[in-house]
């Protein structure tokens, strides 16, 4: 029995130490003081700005109205809203604001289908790059100026800094912290160490010809992961603009969080399997950014690691105490990595109080794993608009 436990423990330890060292290295990378500077440019590019929207009557008009405040010539960008299952009054208001409104008739609903529809509908128009925003996203007036400067400097793929628009519930507040940890580790930490940033699903820009070539190949529910895969396949570096903000509404209760993560986890697993099939090619071509992404996509949600490791330490304490010490050290290293990755502004009393809700978040994410199969094939919508915490989930 003890021999079997040693084998199981050893098998568990290998991936966990890889994952936690990964977090630690890129958390340190995040703390490296490095600032990107793009020189002012005279050229102004034309942008196709796409807002996929499904039942987003509560937020989409505000988002478009906000975007129209850009300090950028209105003749050099077009806003396209893919208005799926939205009210006629909402669509009329969007048209009145000057947005192009497309009413889809999907066979299979997905964000990828919405993006492909927008590309198809604007095929005869000239654009240099495409910007993708979610229906709830707000940006500052200099957004297009900033991405234009980076694009003109040669960046073919750009990820802006997505931050929380709301913190009205503990779940939303914790989701905002989670987003910033992702920004620290998978975006700024990566770019500081010479690797491409991860995409977030919105606040993204791509060179239009590349995007038109790649999007028809994508039909999954995790279009951002597949876009990352193709960027790495084509050797395109994704630039992270830390000071260009996109305000994104965070999920406000645990039920919505569980549904959202179900889709994310399913997309991550599918893209990991797709990438793992090509592991031989990755080593043969020395595509180290793709190898980095393979490791990243193998990592379970952080909250699962936070909850599982203490449980595992407790099991080892009962069955084989000698084995628990290295796990304890590993867990401390993990906590240090997370502390390094949390931006300084979150070191406050509210964060401490919100952390008491982490066990409930842990259970919500566990529930997400039960619905992974449906998350692969079924469109899962995260509703927007202000709500209260639902303590029944």
PDB file of C-alpha atoms in Angstrom, residues 49-213:
ATOM      1  CA  UNK A  49     -14.322  47.053 -35.044  1.00  0.00           C
ATOM      2  CA  UNK A  50     -16.489  43.994 -34.316  1.00  0.00           C
ATOM      3  CA  UNK A  51     -18.847  43.619 -31.345  1.00  0.00           C
ATOM      4  CA  UNK A  52     -20.368  40.088 -31.260  1.00  0.00           C
ATOM      5  CA  UNK A  53     -23.554  40.415 -29.192  1.00  0.00           C
ATOM      6  CA  UNK A  54     -26.038  37.781 -28.042  1.00  0.00           C
ATOM      7  CA  UNK A  55     -28.992  39.024 -25.969  1.00  0.00           C
ATOM      8  CA  UNK A  56     -26.893  42.011 -24.898  1.00  0.00           C
ATOM      9  CA  UNK A  57     -29.655  44.652 -24.886  1.00  0.00           C
ATOM     10  CA  UNK A  58     -28.648  45.716 -21.365  1.00  0.00           C
ATOM     11  CA  UNK A  59     -25.103  46.811 -22.273  1.00  0.00           C
ATOM     12  CA  UNK A  60     -24.445  47.054 -26.008  1.00  0.00           C
ATOM     13  CA  UNK A  61     -25.820  50.562 -26.641  1.00  0.00           C
ATOM     14  CA  UNK A  62     -23.682  52.001 -23.834  1.00  0.00           C
ATOM     15  CA  UNK A  63     -20.606  50.208 -25.236  1.00  0.00           C
ATOM     16  CA  UNK A  64     -21.114  51.599 -28.752  1.00  0.00           C
ATOM     17  CA  UNK A  65     -21.858  55.087 -27.443  1.00  0.00           C
ATOM     18  CA  UNK A  66     -18.638  54.917 -25.416  1.00  0.00           C
ATOM     19  CA  UNK A  67     -16.582  53.716 -28.367  1.00  0.00           C
ATOM     20  CA  UNK A  68     -17.801  56.579 -30.558  1.00  0.00           C
ATOM     21  CA  UNK A  69     -15.936  59.014 -28.284  1.00  0.00           C
ATOM     22  CA  UNK A  70     -12.652  57.972 -29.932  1.00  0.00           C
ATOM     23  CA  UNK A  71     -10.056  60.677 -30.638  1.00  0.00           C
ATOM     24  CA  UNK A  72      -9.648  59.144 -34.079  1.00  0.00           C
ATOM     25  CA  UNK A  73     -11.222  60.072 -37.437  1.00  0.00           C
ATOM     26  CA  UNK A  74     -14.642  58.402 -37.639  1.00  0.00           C
ATOM     27  CA  UNK A  75     -14.067  57.858 -41.368  1.00  0.00           C
ATOM     28  CA  UNK A  76     -11.214  55.481 -40.511  1.00  0.00           C
ATOM     29  CA  UNK A  77     -13.165  52.906 -38.542  1.00  0.00           C
ATOM     30  CA  UNK A  78     -16.428  51.041 -38.888  1.00  0.00           C
ATOM     31  CA  UNK A  79     -18.316  49.493 -35.997  1.00  0.00           C
ATOM     32  CA  UNK A  80     -20.080  46.222 -36.797  1.00  0.00           C
ATOM     33  CA  UNK A  81     -22.443  44.699 -34.242  1.00  0.00           C
ATOM     34  CA  UNK A  82     -23.474  41.091 -34.824  1.00  0.00           C
ATOM     35  CA  UNK A  83     -26.858  41.388 -33.106  1.00  0.00           C
ATOM     36  CA  UNK A  84     -28.033  37.887 -32.237  1.00  0.00           C
ATOM     37  CA  UNK A  85     -31.458  37.577 -30.543  1.00  0.00           C
ATOM     38  CA  UNK A  86     -31.648  41.249 -29.618  1.00  0.00           C
ATOM     39  CA  UNK A  87     -34.687  43.505 -29.498  1.00  0.00           C
ATOM     40  CA  UNK A  88     -35.710  45.625 -32.479  1.00  0.00           C
ATOM     41  CA  UNK A  89     -35.481  48.797 -30.376  1.00  0.00           C
ATOM     42  CA  UNK A  90     -31.883  47.985 -29.468  1.00  0.00           C
ATOM     43  CA  UNK A  91     -30.937  47.350 -33.094  1.00  0.00           C
ATOM     44  CA  UNK A  92     -32.621  50.601 -34.145  1.00  0.00           C
ATOM     45  CA  UNK A  93     -30.679  52.511 -31.477  1.00  0.00           C
ATOM     46  CA  UNK A  94     -27.420  50.957 -32.695  1.00  0.00           C
ATOM     47  CA  UNK A  95     -28.145  51.938 -36.302  1.00  0.00           C
ATOM     48  CA  UNK A  96     -29.021  55.455 -35.149  1.00  0.00           C
ATOM     49  CA  UNK A  97     -25.573  55.674 -33.538  1.00  0.00           C
ATOM     50  CA  UNK A  98     -23.999  54.737 -36.878  1.00  0.00           C
ATOM     51  CA  UNK A  99     -23.118  51.097 -36.258  1.00  0.00           C
ATOM     52  CA  UNK A 100     -23.570  48.467 -38.939  1.00  0.00           C
ATOM     53  CA  UNK A 101     -25.983  45.898 -37.495  1.00  0.00           C
ATOM     54  CA  UNK A 102     -25.898  42.331 -38.795  1.00  0.00           C
ATOM     55  CA  UNK A 103     -28.728  39.942 -37.902  1.00  0.00           C
ATOM     56  CA  UNK A 104     -27.337  36.392 -38.022  1.00  0.00           C
ATOM     57  CA  UNK A 105     -29.164  33.227 -38.967  1.00  0.00           C
ATOM     58  CA  UNK A 106     -26.841  30.654 -37.494  1.00  0.00           C
ATOM     59  CA  UNK A 107     -26.877  26.943 -37.943  1.00  0.00           C
ATOM     60  CA  UNK A 108     -24.484  26.699 -34.982  1.00  0.00           C
ATOM     61  CA  UNK A 109     -24.178  29.716 -32.685  1.00  0.00           C
ATOM     62  CA  UNK A 110     -20.680  30.737 -31.562  1.00  0.00           C
ATOM     63  CA  UNK A 111     -18.506  33.808 -31.281  1.00  0.00           C
ATOM     64  CA  UNK A 112     -16.388  32.452 -34.131  1.00  0.00           C
ATOM     65  CA  UNK A 113     -19.507  32.317 -36.325  1.00  0.00           C
ATOM     66  CA  UNK A 114     -20.253  35.956 -35.448  1.00  0.00           C
ATOM     67  CA  UNK A 115     -16.723  37.037 -36.367  1.00  0.00           C
ATOM     68  CA  UNK A 116     -16.861  35.119 -39.644  1.00  0.00           C
ATOM     69  CA  UNK A 117     -20.196  36.754 -40.475  1.00  0.00           C
ATOM     70  CA  UNK A 118     -18.749  40.235 -39.858  1.00  0.00           C
ATOM     71  CA  UNK A 119     -15.746  39.491 -42.065  1.00  0.00           C
ATOM     72  CA  UNK A 120     -17.959  38.125 -44.835  1.00  0.00           C
ATOM     73  CA  UNK A 121     -20.334  41.125 -44.704  1.00  0.00           C
ATOM     74  CA  UNK A 122     -17.473  43.631 -45.038  1.00  0.00           C
ATOM     75  CA  UNK A 123     -15.478  41.693 -47.631  1.00  0.00           C
ATOM     76  CA  UNK A 124     -15.710  44.471 -50.238  1.00  0.00           C
ATOM     77  CA  UNK A 125     -14.411  47.176 -47.867  1.00  0.00           C
ATOM     78  CA  UNK A 126     -10.804  48.117 -47.220  1.00  0.00           C
ATOM     79  CA  UNK A 127      -9.418  47.747 -43.706  1.00  0.00           C
ATOM     80  CA  UNK A 128      -5.914  47.340 -42.331  1.00  0.00           C
ATOM     81  CA  UNK A 129      -6.767  45.612 -39.064  1.00  0.00           C
ATOM     82  CA  UNK A 130      -9.664  44.163 -37.114  1.00  0.00           C
ATOM     83  CA  UNK A 131     -10.445  45.015 -33.495  1.00  0.00           C
ATOM     84  CA  UNK A 132     -12.570  42.592 -31.447  1.00  0.00           C
ATOM     85  CA  UNK A 133     -14.487  43.747 -28.392  1.00  0.00           C
ATOM     86  CA  UNK A 134     -17.188  42.121 -26.288  1.00  0.00           C
ATOM     87  CA  UNK A 135     -20.627  43.693 -26.044  1.00  0.00           C
ATOM     88  CA  UNK A 136     -20.001  44.836 -22.462  1.00  0.00           C
ATOM     89  CA  UNK A 137     -16.555  46.347 -23.117  1.00  0.00           C
ATOM     90  CA  UNK A 138     -15.787  50.035 -22.637  1.00  0.00           C
ATOM     91  CA  UNK A 139     -12.612  51.752 -23.870  1.00  0.00           C
ATOM     92  CA  UNK A 140     -10.992  55.137 -23.368  1.00  0.00           C
ATOM     93  CA  UNK A 141     -11.037  57.803 -26.129  1.00  0.00           C
ATOM     94  CA  UNK A 142      -7.380  57.185 -27.053  1.00  0.00           C
ATOM     95  CA  UNK A 143      -7.868  53.434 -27.637  1.00  0.00           C
ATOM     96  CA  UNK A 144      -7.632  53.515 -31.458  1.00  0.00           C
ATOM     97  CA  UNK A 145      -4.796  56.049 -31.373  1.00  0.00           C
ATOM     98  CA  UNK A 146      -2.788  53.739 -29.132  1.00  0.00           C
ATOM     99  CA  UNK A 147      -3.397  50.537 -31.082  1.00  0.00           C
ATOM    100  CA  UNK A 148      -2.779  52.414 -34.355  1.00  0.00           C
ATOM    101  CA  UNK A 149       0.640  53.485 -33.068  1.00  0.00           C
ATOM    102  CA  UNK A 150       1.542  49.905 -32.119  1.00  0.00           C
ATOM    103  CA  UNK A 151       0.160  48.478 -35.357  1.00  0.00           C
ATOM    104  CA  UNK A 152       2.110  51.031 -37.411  1.00  0.00           C
ATOM    105  CA  UNK A 153       5.257  49.947 -35.540  1.00  0.00           C
ATOM    106  CA  UNK A 154       4.863  46.447 -36.971  1.00  0.00           C
ATOM    107  CA  UNK A 155       2.736  44.638 -34.381  1.00  0.00           C
ATOM    108  CA  UNK A 156       0.421  42.253 -36.268  1.00  0.00           C
ATOM    109  CA  UNK A 157      -1.338  40.912 -33.170  1.00  0.00           C
ATOM    110  CA  UNK A 158      -2.139  43.027 -30.124  1.00  0.00           C
ATOM    111  CA  UNK A 159      -3.780  42.316 -26.786  1.00  0.00           C
ATOM    112  CA  UNK A 160      -4.934  45.303 -24.738  1.00  0.00           C
ATOM    113  CA  UNK A 161      -5.050  45.329 -20.941  1.00  0.00           C
ATOM    114  CA  UNK A 162      -8.463  44.059 -19.907  1.00  0.00           C
ATOM    115  CA  UNK A 163      -9.534  45.190 -16.431  1.00  0.00           C
ATOM    116  CA  UNK A 164     -12.663  44.830 -14.327  1.00  0.00           C
ATOM    117  CA  UNK A 165     -15.500  47.242 -15.076  1.00  0.00           C
ATOM    118  CA  UNK A 166     -17.390  46.252 -11.933  1.00  0.00           C
ATOM    119  CA  UNK A 167     -16.709  45.014  -8.421  1.00  0.00           C
ATOM    120  CA  UNK A 168     -20.268  45.037  -7.094  1.00  0.00           C
ATOM    121  CA  UNK A 169     -20.170  41.502  -5.647  1.00  0.00           C
ATOM    122  CA  UNK A 170     -17.469  39.370  -4.039  1.00  0.00           C
ATOM    123  CA  UNK A 171     -17.520  37.053  -7.061  1.00  0.00           C
ATOM    124  CA  UNK A 172     -17.008  39.984  -9.443  1.00  0.00           C
ATOM    125  CA  UNK A 173     -14.219  41.359  -7.248  1.00  0.00           C
ATOM    126  CA  UNK A 174     -12.403  38.007  -7.124  1.00  0.00           C
ATOM    127  CA  UNK A 175     -12.909  37.550 -10.865  1.00  0.00           C
ATOM    128  CA  UNK A 176     -11.245  40.931 -11.369  1.00  0.00           C
ATOM    129  CA  UNK A 177      -8.248  39.812  -9.302  1.00  0.00           C
ATOM    130  CA  UNK A 178      -8.087  36.576 -11.302  1.00  0.00           C
ATOM    131  CA  UNK A 179      -8.079  38.580 -14.551  1.00  0.00           C
ATOM    132  CA  UNK A 180      -5.182  40.686 -13.293  1.00  0.00           C
ATOM    133  CA  UNK A 181      -3.193  37.612 -12.223  1.00  0.00           C
ATOM    134  CA  UNK A 182      -3.655  36.329 -15.768  1.00  0.00           C
ATOM    135  CA  UNK A 183      -2.468  39.687 -17.103  1.00  0.00           C
ATOM    136  CA  UNK A 184       0.590  39.544 -14.849  1.00  0.00           C
ATOM    137  CA  UNK A 185       1.630  35.969 -15.627  1.00  0.00           C
ATOM    138  CA  UNK A 186       0.360  35.187 -19.120  1.00  0.00           C
ATOM    139  CA  UNK A 187       0.734  38.633 -20.654  1.00  0.00           C
ATOM    140  CA  UNK A 188       3.161  41.111 -19.086  1.00  0.00           C
ATOM    141  CA  UNK A 189       5.313  38.406 -17.489  1.00  0.00           C
ATOM    142  CA  UNK A 190       5.577  36.613 -20.817  1.00  0.00           C
ATOM    143  CA  UNK A 191       6.336  39.695 -22.906  1.00  0.00           C
ATOM    144  CA  UNK A 192       8.954  40.860 -20.386  1.00  0.00           C
ATOM    145  CA  UNK A 193      10.717  37.502 -20.813  1.00  0.00           C
ATOM    146  CA  UNK A 194      10.510  37.582 -24.619  1.00  0.00           C
ATOM    147  CA  UNK A 195       7.455  35.383 -25.201  1.00  0.00           C
ATOM    148  CA  UNK A 196       4.133  36.372 -26.832  1.00  0.00           C
ATOM    149  CA  UNK A 197       1.203  37.445 -24.684  1.00  0.00           C
ATOM    150  CA  UNK A 198      -1.893  35.293 -24.272  1.00  0.00           C
ATOM    151  CA  UNK A 199      -5.183  36.458 -25.764  1.00  0.00           C
ATOM    152  CA  UNK A 200      -8.195  37.194 -23.548  1.00  0.00           C
ATOM    153  CA  UNK A 201     -11.045  36.983 -26.062  1.00  0.00           C
ATOM    154  CA  UNK A 202     -11.636  40.735 -26.346  1.00  0.00           C
ATOM    155  CA  UNK A 203      -9.545  43.886 -26.604  1.00  0.00           C
ATOM    156  CA  UNK A 204      -7.685  42.151 -29.437  1.00  0.00           C
ATOM    157  CA  UNK A 205      -6.336  43.454 -32.759  1.00  0.00           C
ATOM    158  CA  UNK A 206      -5.138  41.466 -35.760  1.00  0.00           C
ATOM    159  CA  UNK A 207      -3.805  42.330 -39.191  1.00  0.00           C
ATOM    160  CA  UNK A 208      -6.843  41.988 -41.443  1.00  0.00           C
ATOM    161  CA  UNK A 209      -5.431  39.731 -44.170  1.00  0.00           C
ATOM    162  CA  UNK A 210      -4.105  37.212 -41.648  1.00  0.00           C
ATOM    163  CA  UNK A 211      -7.427  37.312 -39.797  1.00  0.00           C
ATOM    164  CA  UNK A 212      -9.435  36.724 -42.987  1.00  0.00           C
ATOM    165  CA  UNK A 213      -7.229  33.766 -43.828  1.00  0.00           C
TER     166      UNK A 213
END
